[in-house]
Short mmCIF file of C-alpha atoms in Angstrom, two decimals:
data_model
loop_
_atom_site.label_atom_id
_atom_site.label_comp_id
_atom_site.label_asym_id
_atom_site.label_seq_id
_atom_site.Cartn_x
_atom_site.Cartn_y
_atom_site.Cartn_z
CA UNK A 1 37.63 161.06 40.72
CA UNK A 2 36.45 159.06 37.52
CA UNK A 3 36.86 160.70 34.47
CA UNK A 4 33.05 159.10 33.36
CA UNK A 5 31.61 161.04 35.94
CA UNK A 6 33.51 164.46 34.91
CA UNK A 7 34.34 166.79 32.03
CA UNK A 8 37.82 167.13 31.40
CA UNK A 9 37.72 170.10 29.01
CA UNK A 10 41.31 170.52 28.35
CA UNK A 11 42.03 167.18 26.24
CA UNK A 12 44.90 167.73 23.84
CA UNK A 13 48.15 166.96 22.92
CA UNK A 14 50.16 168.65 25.47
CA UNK A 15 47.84 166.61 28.34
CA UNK A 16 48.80 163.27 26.64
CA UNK A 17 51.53 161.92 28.37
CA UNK A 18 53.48 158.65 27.51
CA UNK A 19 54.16 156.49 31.18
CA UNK A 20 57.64 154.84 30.91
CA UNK A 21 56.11 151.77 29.36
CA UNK A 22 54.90 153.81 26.32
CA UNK A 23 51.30 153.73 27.58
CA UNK A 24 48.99 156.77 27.28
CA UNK A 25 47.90 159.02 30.50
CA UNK A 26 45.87 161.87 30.36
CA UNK A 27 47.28 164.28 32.67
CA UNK A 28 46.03 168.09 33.65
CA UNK A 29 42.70 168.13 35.12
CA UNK A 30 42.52 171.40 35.94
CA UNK A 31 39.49 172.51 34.04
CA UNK A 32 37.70 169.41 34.84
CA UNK A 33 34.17 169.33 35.91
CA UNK A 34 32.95 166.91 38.21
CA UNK A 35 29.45 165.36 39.06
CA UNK A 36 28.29 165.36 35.03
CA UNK A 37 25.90 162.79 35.04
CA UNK A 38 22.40 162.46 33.46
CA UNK A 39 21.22 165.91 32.31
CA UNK A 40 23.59 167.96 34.08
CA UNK A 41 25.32 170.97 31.68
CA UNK A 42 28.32 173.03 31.94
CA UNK A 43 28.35 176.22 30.93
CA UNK A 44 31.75 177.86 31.44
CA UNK A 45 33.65 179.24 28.58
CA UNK A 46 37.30 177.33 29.03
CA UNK A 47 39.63 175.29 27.21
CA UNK A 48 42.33 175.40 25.06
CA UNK A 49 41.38 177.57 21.93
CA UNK A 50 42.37 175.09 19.52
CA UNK A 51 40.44 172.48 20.70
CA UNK A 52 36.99 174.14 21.91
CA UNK A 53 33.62 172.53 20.94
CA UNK A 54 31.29 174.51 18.48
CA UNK A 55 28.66 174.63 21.45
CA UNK A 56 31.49 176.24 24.14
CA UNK A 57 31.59 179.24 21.62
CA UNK A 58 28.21 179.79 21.08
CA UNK A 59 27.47 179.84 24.84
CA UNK A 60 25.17 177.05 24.68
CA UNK A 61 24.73 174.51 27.50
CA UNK A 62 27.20 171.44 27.08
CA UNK A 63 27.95 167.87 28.17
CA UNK A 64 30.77 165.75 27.62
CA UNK A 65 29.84 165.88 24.60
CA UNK A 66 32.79 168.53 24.37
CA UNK A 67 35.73 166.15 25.53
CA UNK A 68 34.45 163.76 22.42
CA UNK A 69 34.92 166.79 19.93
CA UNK A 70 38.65 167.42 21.24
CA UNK A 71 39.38 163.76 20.74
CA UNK A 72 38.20 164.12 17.53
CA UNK A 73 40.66 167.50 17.04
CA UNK A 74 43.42 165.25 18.35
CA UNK A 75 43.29 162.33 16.51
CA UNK A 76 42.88 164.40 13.26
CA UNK A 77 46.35 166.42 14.73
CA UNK A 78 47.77 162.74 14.92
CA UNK A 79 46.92 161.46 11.50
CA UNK A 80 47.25 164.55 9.41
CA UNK A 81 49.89 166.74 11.43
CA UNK A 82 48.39 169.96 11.63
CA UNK A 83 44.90 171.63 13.20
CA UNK A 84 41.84 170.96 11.31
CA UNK A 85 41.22 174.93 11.63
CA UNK A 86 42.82 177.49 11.23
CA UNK A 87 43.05 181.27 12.09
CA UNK A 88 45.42 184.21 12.46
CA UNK A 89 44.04 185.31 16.12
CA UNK A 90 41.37 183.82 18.25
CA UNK A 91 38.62 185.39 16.68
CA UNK A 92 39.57 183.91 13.41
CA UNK A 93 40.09 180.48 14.72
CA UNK A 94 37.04 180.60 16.98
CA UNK A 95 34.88 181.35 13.77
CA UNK A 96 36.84 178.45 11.59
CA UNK A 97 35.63 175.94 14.34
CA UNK A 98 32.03 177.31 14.52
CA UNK A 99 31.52 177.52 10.18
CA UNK A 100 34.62 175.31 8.43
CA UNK A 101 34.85 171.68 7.10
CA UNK A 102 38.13 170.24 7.60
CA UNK A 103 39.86 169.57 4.75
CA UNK A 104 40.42 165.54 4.59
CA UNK A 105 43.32 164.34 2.52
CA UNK A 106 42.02 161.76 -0.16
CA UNK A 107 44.48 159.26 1.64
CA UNK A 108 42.51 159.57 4.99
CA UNK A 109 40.42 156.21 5.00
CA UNK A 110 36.72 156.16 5.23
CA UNK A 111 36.40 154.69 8.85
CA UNK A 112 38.98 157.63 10.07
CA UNK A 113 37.12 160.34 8.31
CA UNK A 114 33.71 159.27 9.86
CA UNK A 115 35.31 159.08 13.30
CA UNK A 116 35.86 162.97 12.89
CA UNK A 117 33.38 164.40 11.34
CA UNK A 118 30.88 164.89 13.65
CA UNK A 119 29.56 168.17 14.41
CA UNK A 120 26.21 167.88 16.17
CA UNK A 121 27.05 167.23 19.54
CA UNK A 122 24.20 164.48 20.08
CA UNK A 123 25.69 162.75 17.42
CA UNK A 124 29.26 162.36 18.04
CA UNK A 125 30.66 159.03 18.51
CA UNK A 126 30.93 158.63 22.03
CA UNK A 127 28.07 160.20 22.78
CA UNK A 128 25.77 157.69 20.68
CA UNK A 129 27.45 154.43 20.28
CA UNK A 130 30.32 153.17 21.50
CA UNK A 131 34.08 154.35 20.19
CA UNK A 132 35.06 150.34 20.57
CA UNK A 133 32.65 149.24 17.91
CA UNK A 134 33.60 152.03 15.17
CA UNK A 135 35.53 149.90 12.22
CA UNK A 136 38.65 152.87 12.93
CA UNK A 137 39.40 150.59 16.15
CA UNK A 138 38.21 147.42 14.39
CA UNK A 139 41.97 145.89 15.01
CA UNK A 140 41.98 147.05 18.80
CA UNK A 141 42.47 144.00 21.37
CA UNK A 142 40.16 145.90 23.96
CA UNK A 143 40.32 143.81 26.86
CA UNK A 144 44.23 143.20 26.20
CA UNK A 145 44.65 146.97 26.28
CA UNK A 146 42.82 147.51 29.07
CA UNK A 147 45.07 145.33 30.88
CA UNK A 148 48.33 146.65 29.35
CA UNK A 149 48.91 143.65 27.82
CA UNK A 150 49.47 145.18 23.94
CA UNK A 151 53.03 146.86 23.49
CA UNK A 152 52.97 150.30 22.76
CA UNK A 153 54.89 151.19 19.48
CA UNK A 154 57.10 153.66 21.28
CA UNK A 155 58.37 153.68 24.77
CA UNK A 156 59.95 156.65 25.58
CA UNK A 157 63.49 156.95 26.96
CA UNK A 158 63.67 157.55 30.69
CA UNK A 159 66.35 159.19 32.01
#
């Protein structure tokens, strides 16, 4: 299966797994969609609640476009420490995701901050443009990471 060809719709933290090198693996593809190429659209209501696109919960059609908004959900989790919405019961939480801005702390830079706020589904990076040209990653080695040739900052303890 290649993950360019599919949705996964249940990116977030508890699928990112560390191998025993430190490098990341996604892991849990069972809400993945396959065959999502060209115009094809999903339109199954699934995911983790935290982390659904704003189209998922409006019962619109959707495209990957919905993996690139829980990345976004999950780096913001990773450089602030906390959900960018917030609710008391699903209901509340589904309606912060669909109307709130996330609050940015002034120390968040201005490269991270554009990374993550992108609503409109056609415009989220990922979608248009590529993530490897976005000055956030301006310091990433690509093709050295791609060949696990960058040490990860933390490799876990195997036991």
């Amino acid at each position: 299966m290649s993950l360019f060809l599919s949705l996964i719709r249940d990116l977030k933290l508890d699928n990112v797994m560390l191998d025993k090198d430190g490098h990341i693996k996604i892991a849990d593809f069972g809400m993945c969609k396959e065959n999502m190429l060209g115009e094809n659209r999903a339109t199954t209501f699934c995911g983790t609640p935290d982390y659904i696109a704003p189209e998922i919960l409006l019962g619109q059609r959707y495209s990957f476009s919905v993996d690139w908004w829980s990345f976004g959900v999950l780096l913001y989790e990773m450089l602030i420490g906390q959900s960018p919405f917030q609710g008391d019961d699903e209901d509340e939480l589904f309606e912060s995701i669909r109307m709130d801005v996330p609050h940015y702390p002034r120390w968040i830079t201005k490269e991270a901050k554009d990374l993550l706020e992108k609503r409109d589904p056609t415009r989220r990076l990922g979608v248009v443009g590529n993530i490897r040209g976005h000055a956030f990653f301006k310091t990433i080695n690509w093709p050295a990471l791609e060949k696990r040739e960058v040490s990860p900052p933390f490799k876990p303890k195997v036991v």
